[in-house]
Amino acid sequence: MTAVMPAGVGLARDVVGPAMEAAVSRLSPEVRAVAAYHLGMTDAEGNPSGAGAGKALRPALALLSARAAGAPSERGVTSAVAVELVHNFSLLHDDIMDGDTERRHRPTAWTVFGVGAAILAGDALLALAQDLLLEDSAPQGLWAARCLSVAVQRIIAGQGADLAFEKRDDVGLTECLEMAGDKTAALMACACSIGAIHAGAAPSLAMGLAGFGAHIGQAFQLTDDLLGIWGAPEVTGKPVQSDLRARKKSLPVVAALNSGTTESRELAVLLARPDDLGEEDLAHAAGLIEAAGGRRWAEAEADSQLSSASKCLAEADIPEDVRAEFMAIAEFITARQW
Amino acid sequence: MTAVMPAGVGLARDVVGPAMEAAVSRLSPEVRAVAAYHLGMTDAEGNPSGAGAGKALRPALALLSARAAGAPSERGVTSAVAVELVHNFSLLHDDIMDGDTERRHRPTAWTVFGVGAAILAGDALLALAQDLLLEDSAPQGLWAARCLSVAVQRIIAGQGADLAFEKRDDVGLTECLEMAGDKTAALMACACSIGAIHAGAAPSLAMGLAGFGAHIGQAFQLTDDLLGIWGAPEVTGKPVQSDLRARKKSLPVVAALNSGTTESRELAVLLARPDDLGEEDLAHAAGLIEAAGGRRWAEAEADSQLSSASKCLAEADIPEDVRAEFMAIAEFITARQW
C-alpha cells in the first residue's frame, strides 16, 4: 500500500474545481463567503486562497463512475460537484455539532463566521447539490438526484446515531458499523455509482459500483478512526487525538470496549470520567484500546472490507483502466499512515 | 378583514397531518424525536402531544393549488407535505441562528435537545422534502422538486441577508423588501403553485399562482413584522417585542429609519446602543417607529400587496370556489391583530 495520491484524484480536482467554483458563485453573497472559505477557495477576509479544498476523493470516484458506464469523464462532472457539495454540507454542520475547531489545518467555518452563518452555508450547499442535478431535465438527472437524496438521508441518520452514541456506554459493534455505514459509506457508495447512473447505466452495474463504494467507505472510516487515535496531526489536519478527547465511540474504541478484556473495563472507566482528559490520559486510553485488541480488529476489518470491495469490482463489467483507477483510490484512502 | 381561520386551513391540517406523520416516521429515531417535538406531534419526552403543528397555511395553499389546476385536493398532498417540511426546516435552523427560545408557545427545539440535534433535525426535514417529491417518477415530480428547490435557495439567501442586516445600520427599504421576498414570499409563491405544477398545469397558470403567492407572502411578512412590534404575546406565541429586542431590521423599522424624520435619528441612536434594551426602551422604540411613519407605511404596503395578489388571482383561469378560498386565506394571514 502507498500514500501517494493516484493521478485520478489530482485530475478530478483540476476538472471539478472550476465547476465547484461556478456552483458556489450562484450562492448569495453572505452565504457564498462562508462556503468559499470552508472550501478553501478564499481566506477569512474573502481573498483568494491556495488552501485547497481537500483531496477531491469523492469527485474522482464520481468521474470514474461515469467512465465505468462507458461515458466520458465530463458526463460525471455535475454528479461529482453534487457529491462534493453534500460532503461539505455535512462537514460544515458536523464541525458545529462536534465542536471541532480545526479542519484541513485551518480554523473551522463556525469559529470564523459564527454558528448561524455556518449552519446557513451548510444548508445552501445541500440545496445547491440537489438544484444542480434537477436542472438536468433528462430522467437520468432525476435518478441521480434520488441516488444523492438517499445518501443524504443516511448521512443524517448516521450523524444522529453518532451523537447519541457519545452519551451511551453500551454501544455494540454491530450498531457502530451500521452508523459508519450511514455516516460515511453511504456517500462513498453514491459517489461510486452516481456518475454511472447519470450516464444511464444498467441497474446491475450501478448496484455493483455502489457495493464497491460501500465497502471502501467502511474501510475508509476504519482507517480514519485509526488515524484519529494513532495518526499525527500533520497527517490528519486536526488536533492530536481529538476523537478520543470528545469520547467519540469510534470503531476501534467500541471494538476494545466490547472485547471482554481487563483493559476494556479500565478503558470504560477512563472514558466515563466526568472531567476533561489530559495528554497523559489520552495516551493511556490509546494504549488500552490497543491492548484490548481494538486496533488489531480495526486493521483486520479494514483489510476485509477492502477485499470485499475488490470482489465487487471484479464482478462488474467495466473497462480495465477504470477498474485499476478505482482500486488505486481505494488503496490510497486506506493506506496506513500511523 | 377577519381573524377567523378559513375552513380550508383546518381541512388541510386534517388531510395533511397524517401524511406529515407518515413522512416523519421515515426518519431515524434520534432525528425523528426532535422533528416530532418541533412539529408539535410529541412533547419533550416523546409522548404524543396535542400541541399542534402550527396553522398549516402553506399546506392549505398547496392543496388549493392542485384544485386550481382542476385536480382533486389529494393530488396536492405530497407537495403540501414537502412545502411544510421545508418551512419547518427553516424554522428549526432560524430559531438557532436568531437565539429564539420560544415558538408556538413552547420552548424551541434547540433549547430542549441542543443545537446539534436541532441542526440535524432541520437537515433531515429539508432532505425528506426533496425525497418525497423525487419518489414520484413522473416528470411532474421533477418539476415540483425544482419549484421547491428554487424556493429553498431563496429562503437561505433571505436568511443570510437578514442576519447580515442585524449588523448594519444603513439597510435600505428596497433591499429589505427583497430580503423578505426571499425569506418568506418565495416559499408562499411555491406553496401556491407547486400543487398545480405537480398536477401538470400550464406554465402560465403556475406563474399566475406563484405571483399571487409572492404578493400574499410579502403582505404576510409585513403583517408579521407589525405583530412582532405591536402584537400581544398571546397572539404571536413569542415573547413581547422579541424582534425589536434582537434589533431585527424588520420592514417597519427600516421604513422608520429611512423616513428622514427627527424620530428616525432618535430611533437609530436607540437601536445602536450596545447594551440590552429594557421594557421601557422597547416601548419607546415602538413609539418612535410609529411617529416616524413606519407603522403607517407597513400597513399601506401590506394593503397594496394584498390588492396586487387579488389582481393576479383575478387574471388566473381557475374555479371560482378555489379563488374565493385563496382570498380567504390571504385575508386571514394579513388580518390586523394589534
XYZ file of C-alpha atoms in Angstrom:
676
model
C 0.000 0.000 0.000
C 1.051 3.529 -0.677
C 0.093 7.009 0.465
C 0.963 8.555 -2.902
C -2.124 10.202 -4.358
C -3.361 8.462 -7.524
C -3.245 10.652 -10.645
C -7.028 10.452 -10.994
C -7.551 12.377 -7.770
C -5.405 15.314 -8.861
C -7.066 15.246 -12.267
C -10.504 15.299 -10.663
C -9.518 18.355 -8.689
C -8.482 20.116 -11.896
C -11.659 19.156 -13.756
C -14.161 19.562 -10.921
C -12.539 22.588 -9.241
C -13.798 25.155 -11.770
C -17.265 23.548 -11.739
C -17.282 23.814 -7.932
C -16.350 27.498 -8.175
C -19.124 28.076 -10.718
C -21.632 26.339 -8.450
C -20.597 28.319 -5.372
C -20.761 31.584 -7.326
C -24.522 31.042 -7.595
C -24.971 31.486 -3.854
C -25.984 34.825 -2.352
C -23.027 36.968 -1.162
C -23.321 36.357 2.607
C -23.627 32.605 2.226
C -21.030 32.418 -0.547
C -18.343 33.984 1.654
C -18.669 31.233 4.253
C -18.896 28.424 1.704
C -15.878 29.688 -0.240
C -13.833 29.907 2.960
C -14.839 26.417 4.046
C -13.974 25.032 0.617
C -10.518 26.618 0.746
C -11.237 28.975 -2.163
C -10.801 32.107 -0.037
C -9.330 33.095 3.305
C -11.339 34.528 6.208
C -11.204 38.003 4.620
C -12.541 36.731 1.308
C -9.230 36.938 -0.587
C -8.363 34.109 -2.989
C -6.530 31.395 -1.127
C -4.471 28.440 -2.179
C -5.566 26.472 0.861
C -7.139 23.843 -1.346
C -10.470 22.151 -0.952
C -9.421 18.814 0.419
C -8.490 15.799 -1.612
C -11.394 15.614 -4.106
C -11.716 11.872 -3.485
C -15.445 11.729 -3.995
C -15.335 13.773 -7.210
C -12.619 11.441 -8.519
C -14.851 8.441 -7.764
C -17.836 10.107 -9.449
C -15.859 10.830 -12.635
C -14.608 7.234 -12.695
C -18.184 6.119 -12.201
C -19.243 7.851 -15.417
C -16.359 6.180 -17.257
C -17.407 2.834 -15.756
C -20.649 3.219 -17.713
C -18.715 3.930 -20.913
C -19.330 7.693 -20.794
C -16.547 10.288 -20.898
C -15.397 11.771 -17.562
C -17.127 15.047 -18.399
C -20.529 13.388 -18.116
C -19.750 12.850 -14.429
C -18.850 16.443 -13.559
C -22.281 17.572 -12.348
C -22.623 14.450 -10.226
C -19.102 14.942 -8.882
C -19.883 18.520 -7.866
C -23.169 17.482 -6.255
C -21.494 14.764 -4.186
C -18.685 17.097 -3.111
C -21.224 19.770 -2.106
C -23.127 17.258 0.030
C -19.875 16.098 1.623
C -19.066 19.683 2.540
C -22.606 20.372 3.779
C -22.097 17.565 6.250
C -18.610 18.753 7.267
C -19.862 22.299 7.927
C -22.679 21.043 10.156
C -20.686 18.239 11.816
C -17.952 20.662 12.867
C -20.563 22.689 14.765
C -22.169 19.630 16.356
C -18.832 18.117 17.329
C -17.380 21.455 18.465
C -14.376 20.890 16.181
C -12.243 23.992 15.830
C -9.825 22.843 13.154
C -10.204 21.183 9.741
C -7.690 20.833 6.914
C -5.188 22.724 9.096
C -7.451 25.812 9.255
C -9.976 27.154 11.788
C -13.419 25.677 11.083
C -16.017 27.952 9.459
C -18.219 28.310 12.534
C -15.258 29.571 14.596
C -14.589 32.258 11.978
C -18.103 33.308 10.891
C -20.280 32.136 13.781
C -22.615 29.179 14.218
C -25.563 30.768 12.406
C -23.602 31.604 9.274
C -22.059 28.122 9.177
C -25.456 26.425 9.565
C -26.758 28.512 6.683
C -23.766 27.809 4.444
C -24.243 24.078 5.010
C -27.936 24.375 4.158
C -27.024 26.244 0.987
C -24.570 23.569 -0.189
C -27.127 20.814 0.364
C -29.816 22.710 -1.541
C -27.370 23.618 -4.309
C -26.373 19.978 -4.799
C -29.977 18.958 -5.463
C -30.539 22.012 -7.642
C -27.654 21.117 -9.946
C -28.914 17.583 -10.543
C -32.531 18.675 -11.012
C -31.520 21.155 -13.718
C -30.847 18.203 -15.974
C -34.292 17.569 -17.393
C -33.406 14.074 -18.652
C -34.765 11.257 -16.469
C -31.165 10.394 -15.535
C -30.982 13.704 -13.650
C -33.889 12.571 -11.508
C -32.274 9.180 -10.890
C -29.011 10.807 -9.881
C -30.891 13.219 -7.612
C -32.598 10.265 -5.927
C -29.303 8.429 -5.501
C -27.914 11.508 -3.754
C -31.064 12.079 -1.747
C -30.934 8.571 -0.298
C -27.298 9.127 0.679
C -28.177 12.438 2.370
C -30.848 10.755 4.472
C -28.350 8.112 5.561
C -25.631 10.664 6.374
C -28.101 12.446 8.653
C -29.229 9.202 10.306
C -25.584 8.221 10.847
C -24.650 11.556 12.369
C -27.704 11.315 14.652
C -26.590 7.882 15.839
C -23.009 9.104 16.273
C -24.149 11.966 18.527
C -26.383 9.619 20.524
C -23.524 7.130 20.960
C -21.381 9.768 22.695
C -23.873 9.763 25.564
C -24.160 5.963 25.807
C -21.762 3.476 27.388
C -23.279 0.314 25.897
C -22.722 0.799 22.171
C -22.402 -2.530 20.333
C -20.081 -3.190 17.427
C -22.902 -4.034 15.020
C -24.761 -0.770 15.534
C -21.465 1.080 15.364
C -20.658 -0.472 11.979
C -24.168 0.404 10.851
C -23.633 4.005 11.959
C -20.394 4.201 9.946
C -22.218 2.670 7.002
C -24.711 5.520 7.131
C -22.403 8.346 8.064
C -19.533 7.662 5.681
C -20.063 4.671 3.415
C -23.435 5.786 2.010
C -21.942 8.846 0.316
C -18.999 6.799 -0.971
C -21.483 4.300 -2.430
C -23.279 7.221 -4.027
C -20.037 8.727 -5.393
C -19.045 5.408 -6.989
C -22.412 4.902 -8.691
C -23.916 8.356 -9.346
C -21.792 9.088 -12.409
C -22.851 5.787 -13.967
C -26.494 6.390 -13.035
C -26.350 9.869 -14.529
C -24.878 8.357 -17.685
C -27.791 5.897 -17.905
C -26.052 2.697 -16.746
C -27.990 -0.528 -16.170
C -29.173 -1.015 -12.555
C -26.957 -4.096 -12.125
C -23.831 -2.074 -12.909
C -24.959 0.799 -10.666
C -25.538 -1.646 -7.828
C -22.144 -3.290 -8.258
C -20.433 0.087 -8.153
C -22.471 1.125 -5.112
C -21.394 -2.095 -3.380
C -17.752 -1.309 -4.126
C -18.258 2.211 -2.763
C -19.961 0.984 0.405
C -17.063 -1.355 1.183
C -14.332 1.214 0.544
C -16.387 3.660 2.597
C -16.287 1.316 5.583
C -12.566 0.674 5.073
C -12.013 4.440 4.856
C -13.926 5.078 8.088
C -11.942 2.404 9.918
C -8.716 3.932 8.623
C -9.880 7.397 9.625
C -10.785 6.169 13.104
C -7.349 4.566 13.476
C -5.709 7.783 12.267
C -7.809 9.732 14.759
C -6.120 7.792 17.574
C -2.649 6.940 16.249
C -2.176 9.447 13.411
C -0.006 12.565 13.638
C -1.755 15.955 13.452
C 0.323 16.763 10.328
C -1.489 13.915 8.570
C -4.997 14.383 9.968
C -5.178 18.182 9.886
C -6.825 18.028 13.308
C -5.549 18.312 16.885
C -3.972 15.085 18.183
C -6.496 12.502 19.450
C -9.408 14.904 19.123
C -11.817 11.989 18.657
C -10.711 10.364 21.913
C -10.845 13.708 23.680
C -14.505 14.070 22.581
C -15.141 10.468 23.801
C -16.222 9.516 20.275
C -17.432 5.928 20.090
C -15.271 5.270 17.046
C -14.928 1.720 15.723
C -11.591 0.762 17.391
C -12.890 2.170 20.701
C -16.131 0.208 20.516
C -14.274 -2.955 19.492
C -11.997 -2.525 22.518
C -14.916 -1.811 24.867
C -16.686 -4.963 23.673
C -13.594 -7.190 23.923
C -14.337 -8.542 27.413
C -10.690 -7.953 28.417
C -9.354 -6.393 31.628
C -8.246 -3.422 29.539
C -11.778 -2.916 28.211
C -13.063 -2.357 31.749
C -10.252 0.067 32.556
C -10.937 1.910 29.288
C -14.651 2.165 30.088
C -13.878 3.720 33.471
C -11.419 6.168 31.919
C -13.836 7.287 29.177
C -16.666 7.673 31.700
C -14.702 10.167 33.801
C -16.597 13.449 34.010
C -13.512 15.696 33.760
C -11.508 16.600 30.633
C -8.877 14.048 29.629
C -5.269 15.337 29.576
C -2.443 14.301 27.225
C -1.364 11.512 29.559
C -4.896 10.120 29.923
C -5.322 10.152 26.151
C -2.067 8.288 25.583
C -3.098 5.782 28.240
C -6.513 5.337 26.577
C -4.825 4.684 23.223
C -2.654 2.051 24.896
C -5.687 0.364 26.453
C -7.515 0.288 23.108
C -4.511 -1.405 21.523
C -4.060 -3.884 24.387
C -7.775 -4.755 24.234
C -7.395 -5.625 20.559
C -9.304 -2.635 19.161
C -6.511 -1.617 16.855
C -5.866 -5.137 15.536
C -9.573 -5.700 14.935
C -9.996 -2.408 13.071
C -6.980 -3.091 10.851
C -8.246 -6.581 10.019
C -11.776 -5.304 9.364
C -10.414 -2.593 7.042
C -8.499 -5.268 5.099
C -11.591 -7.417 4.872
C -13.734 -4.531 3.599
C -11.092 -3.674 1.020
C -11.066 -7.231 -0.212
C -14.881 -7.281 -0.460
C -14.675 -4.037 -2.426
C -12.194 -5.578 -4.796
C -14.527 -8.553 -5.311
C -17.471 -6.270 -6.168
C -15.340 -4.534 -8.726
C -14.045 -7.788 -10.218
C -17.642 -8.827 -10.913
C -18.583 -5.531 -12.565
C -18.425 -5.267 -16.345
C -16.273 -2.128 -16.634
C -13.167 -1.087 -18.600
C -9.890 -2.402 -17.153
C -8.283 1.031 -16.756
C -11.317 2.248 -14.783
C -11.114 -0.794 -12.521
C -7.415 -0.147 -11.875
C -8.046 3.512 -11.074
C -10.895 2.658 -8.706
C -8.619 0.233 -6.855
C -5.766 2.762 -6.704
C -8.077 5.221 -4.939
C -9.366 2.502 -2.612
C -5.826 1.640 -1.589
C -4.810 5.273 -1.245
C -7.626 6.138 1.156
C -6.976 3.096 3.318
C -3.168 3.418 3.412
C -1.786 3.114 6.938
C -0.115 6.328 7.981
C 0.459 5.501 11.626
C -60.883 41.571 7.478
C -61.280 38.783 9.959
C -59.023 36.638 12.155
C -61.346 33.634 11.935
C -59.471 30.745 10.332
C -60.888 29.778 6.928
C -62.336 26.260 6.767
C -59.718 25.244 4.164
C -56.900 25.653 6.672
C -58.446 23.307 9.228
C -59.281 20.869 6.453
C -55.684 20.952 5.226
C -54.485 20.131 8.704
C -56.787 17.099 8.799
C -55.728 15.880 5.359
C -52.034 16.699 5.515
C -51.475 15.874 9.190
C -51.425 12.081 8.736
C -49.184 12.447 5.672
C -46.795 14.593 7.744
C -46.731 11.913 10.443
C -46.027 9.240 7.847
C -43.192 11.316 6.405
C -41.622 11.997 9.804
C -41.878 8.301 10.729
C -39.321 7.614 7.982
C -36.622 9.481 9.878
C -34.117 7.653 12.078
C -35.117 7.520 15.784
C -32.745 10.235 17.109
C -33.685 12.723 14.416
C -37.370 11.798 14.480
C -37.677 12.649 18.187
C -36.542 16.227 17.607
C -38.606 16.702 14.454
C -41.757 15.317 16.083
C -41.309 17.629 19.072
C -40.756 20.652 16.860
C -43.841 19.789 14.806
C -45.973 19.532 17.926
C -46.610 15.800 17.483
C -44.872 14.874 20.751
C -43.716 16.552 23.936
C -40.093 16.780 25.062
C -40.272 13.232 26.492
C -41.583 11.800 23.228
C -45.177 11.303 24.396
C -47.993 12.149 21.969
C -48.928 15.778 22.358
C -51.872 17.855 21.271
C -49.697 20.933 20.897
C -50.478 21.126 17.194
C -48.140 21.839 14.352
C -48.955 25.438 13.610
C -51.625 26.665 11.299
C -50.972 24.548 8.174
C -51.293 27.640 5.987
C -48.808 26.505 3.376
C -50.325 23.016 3.094
C -53.742 24.627 2.643
C -52.356 26.788 -0.172
C -50.697 23.756 -1.803
C -53.943 21.758 -1.765
C -55.819 24.710 -3.266
C -53.084 24.966 -5.861
C -53.810 21.423 -7.046
C -57.523 22.256 -7.259
C -56.667 25.407 -9.206
C -55.302 23.112 -11.914
C -58.513 21.080 -11.924
C -57.050 18.191 -9.920
C -58.560 16.882 -6.683
C -57.041 18.107 -3.379
C -55.441 14.714 -2.830
C -53.102 15.286 -5.770
C -51.597 18.155 -3.783
C -50.859 16.239 -0.575
C -47.243 15.290 -1.353
C -46.473 18.858 -2.417
C -48.201 20.179 0.691
C -46.113 17.947 2.937
C -42.903 18.899 1.115
C -43.594 22.627 1.498
C -44.486 22.245 5.177
C -41.304 20.239 5.786
C -39.192 22.950 4.164
C -40.974 25.615 6.219
C -40.142 23.706 9.386
C -36.552 23.068 8.288
C -36.137 26.833 8.108
C -37.865 27.424 11.465
C -35.632 24.882 13.224
C -32.470 26.500 11.879
C -33.674 30.114 12.180
C -34.509 29.621 15.862
C -30.890 28.634 16.490
C -29.460 31.499 14.430
C -31.770 34.058 15.999
C -31.352 32.643 19.510
C -35.153 32.386 19.838
C -36.197 30.388 22.878
C -39.937 30.182 22.299
C -42.139 29.248 19.319
C -45.839 28.382 19.204
C -45.936 28.934 22.996
C -43.352 26.148 23.576
C -39.572 26.084 24.153
C -37.766 25.901 20.809
C -36.225 22.549 19.822
C -32.597 23.631 20.271
C -33.281 24.706 23.859
C -34.705 21.242 24.606
C -32.441 18.919 22.586
C -29.330 21.030 21.995
C -28.038 22.937 18.976
C -26.519 19.901 17.257
C -29.689 17.824 17.381
C -31.773 20.749 16.116
C -29.397 21.408 13.210
C -29.631 17.750 12.242
C -33.427 17.637 12.503
C -33.643 20.655 10.204
C -31.300 18.991 7.711
C -33.444 15.866 7.822
C -36.667 17.748 7.078
C -35.085 19.506 4.102
C -33.731 16.254 2.678
C -37.034 14.483 3.335
C -38.984 17.136 1.440
C -36.911 16.589 -1.709
C -37.058 12.818 -1.245
C -40.847 12.798 -1.213
C -41.137 14.736 -4.452
C -38.415 12.738 -6.198
C -40.196 9.479 -5.415
C -42.794 10.436 -7.978
C -41.185 9.187 -11.154
C -43.495 11.222 -13.418
C -41.852 14.350 -14.875
C -44.218 16.477 -12.749
C -42.421 15.209 -9.643
C -39.200 16.654 -11.027
C -40.892 19.985 -11.853
C -42.335 20.188 -8.353
C -38.939 19.332 -6.861
C -37.375 22.152 -8.875
C -40.073 24.599 -7.792
C -39.286 23.735 -4.179
C -35.546 23.751 -4.722
C -35.642 27.303 -6.084
C -37.659 28.393 -3.043
C -35.156 26.748 -0.683
C -32.272 28.642 -2.285
C -34.167 31.912 -1.850
C -35.092 31.170 1.783
C -31.406 30.634 2.535
C -30.353 33.787 0.686
C -33.028 35.755 2.553
C -31.990 34.439 5.944
C -28.364 35.265 5.105
C -29.333 38.843 4.257
C -31.483 39.083 7.398
C -28.550 38.046 9.608
C -26.222 40.480 7.808
C -28.739 43.330 8.220
C -28.668 42.945 12.018
C -25.045 44.097 11.965
C -25.600 47.014 9.574
C -27.094 50.459 10.292
C -27.633 51.518 6.666
C -30.172 48.976 5.415
C -32.346 50.417 2.623
C -36.042 49.712 2.153
C -35.566 48.161 -1.286
C -33.038 45.569 -0.130
C -35.184 44.889 2.916
C -38.226 44.174 0.741
C -36.033 41.950 -1.408
C -34.889 40.086 1.705
C -38.499 39.497 2.767
C -39.273 38.376 -0.766
C -36.611 35.704 -0.444
C -37.083 34.735 3.162
C -40.871 34.493 3.270
C -42.573 35.192 -0.038
C -40.600 32.667 -2.097
C -41.990 29.694 -0.162
C -45.517 31.169 -0.290
C -45.145 31.516 -4.061
C -44.018 27.898 -4.153
C -46.919 26.751 -1.943
C -49.466 28.477 -4.191
C -48.066 26.985 -7.401
C -46.462 23.624 -6.517
C -49.754 21.713 -6.318
C -50.703 22.945 -9.782
C -47.240 22.165 -11.139
C -47.396 18.674 -9.650
C -50.800 18.227 -11.295
C -49.326 19.198 -14.667
C -50.730 22.731 -15.012
C -49.727 25.023 -17.899
C -46.767 27.316 -17.085
C -48.947 30.424 -17.432
C -51.284 29.225 -14.684
C -48.368 28.183 -12.468
C -46.806 31.619 -12.897
C -50.041 33.425 -12.086
C -50.434 31.396 -8.903
C -46.796 31.990 -7.966
C -47.358 35.732 -8.424
C -50.371 35.585 -6.110
C -48.286 33.674 -3.562
C -45.381 36.114 -3.761
C -47.699 39.070 -3.060
C -49.511 37.431 -0.145
C -46.104 36.366 1.153
C -44.953 39.982 1.271
C -48.234 41.074 2.869
C -47.859 38.271 5.410
C -44.293 39.301 6.281
C -45.349 42.928 6.736
C -48.193 41.783 8.991
C -45.840 39.538 10.929
C -43.355 42.383 11.377
C -46.137 44.656 12.651
C -47.293 41.914 15.024
C -43.710 41.487 16.193
C -43.788 45.084 17.436
C -47.418 45.755 18.348
C -48.852 42.254 18.766
C -49.594 40.620 22.105
C -47.526 37.533 23.060
C -50.788 35.518 23.244
C -51.186 36.106 19.508
C -47.580 35.749 18.386
C -46.560 32.811 20.576
C -43.263 34.624 21.195
C -42.002 36.945 23.950
C -43.218 40.544 23.572
C -41.189 42.632 21.097
C -38.578 39.916 20.632
C -37.777 41.207 17.122
C -37.033 44.706 18.428
C -35.037 43.278 21.308
C -32.853 41.403 18.780
C -32.530 44.675 16.759
C -34.099 42.921 13.756
C -34.183 45.198 10.727
C -37.813 44.367 10.088
C -39.741 46.287 7.437
C -41.496 48.841 9.713
C -38.174 49.527 11.463
C -36.304 50.068 8.188
C -39.120 52.251 6.842
C -38.902 54.367 10.008
C -35.111 54.568 9.873
C -35.274 55.748 6.262
C -38.015 58.332 6.872
C -35.675 61.286 7.352
C -37.678 62.386 10.409
C -36.360 63.536 13.799
C -37.722 60.310 15.256
C -35.728 58.231 12.765
C -32.477 59.687 14.115
C -33.512 59.077 17.713
C -34.526 55.524 16.784
C -31.164 54.892 15.096
C -29.317 56.023 18.233
C -31.512 53.843 20.447
C -31.052 50.707 18.299
C -27.286 51.282 18.096
C -26.883 51.217 21.879
C -24.508 48.431 22.855
C -26.435 47.369 25.987
C -29.607 45.254 26.173
C -32.847 47.172 25.700
C -35.276 47.096 28.638
C -39.095 47.108 28.542
C -39.202 50.897 28.626
C -36.650 51.283 25.824
C -38.604 48.824 23.683
C -41.873 50.676 24.229
C -40.124 53.929 23.387
C -38.653 52.387 20.216
C -42.107 51.215 19.142
C -43.411 54.754 19.680
C -40.604 56.220 17.577
C -41.242 53.741 14.749
C -44.900 54.770 14.729
C -44.127 58.503 14.894
C -41.631 58.152 12.045
C -44.366 56.619 9.881
C -43.007 53.054 9.881
C -46.260 51.550 11.029
C -48.409 53.520 8.597
C -46.116 52.648 5.705
C -46.094 48.935 6.533
C -49.889 48.829 6.822
C -50.308 50.606 3.479
C -47.727 48.375 1.810
C -49.475 45.241 3.134
C -52.763 46.524 1.664
C -51.101 47.218 -1.636
C -49.532 43.741 -1.791
C -52.876 42.182 -0.958
C -54.523 44.077 -3.766
C -51.786 43.005 -6.222
C -52.330 39.424 -5.069
C -56.034 39.724 -5.732
C -55.320 41.052 -9.234
C -53.038 38.090 -10.043
C -55.786 35.756 -8.960
C -58.481 37.578 -10.946
C -56.428 37.043 -14.103
C -55.893 33.315 -13.467
C -58.245 30.837 -15.100
C -59.269 28.853 -12.017
C -62.557 27.641 -10.474
C -64.480 30.348 -8.570
C -64.591 28.424 -5.286
C -60.803 27.965 -5.377
C -60.345 31.682 -5.997
C -62.581 32.512 -3.037
C -60.719 30.106 -0.757
C -57.341 31.510 -1.818
C -58.545 35.028 -0.998
C -59.985 33.936 2.348
C -56.565 32.625 3.350
C -54.846 35.768 2.061
C -57.117 37.922 4.191
C -56.786 35.669 7.207
C -52.994 35.803 7.254
C -52.928 39.571 6.868
C -55.666 40.329 9.414
C -54.641 43.066 11.853
C -54.499 41.714 15.374
C -52.946 44.724 17.043
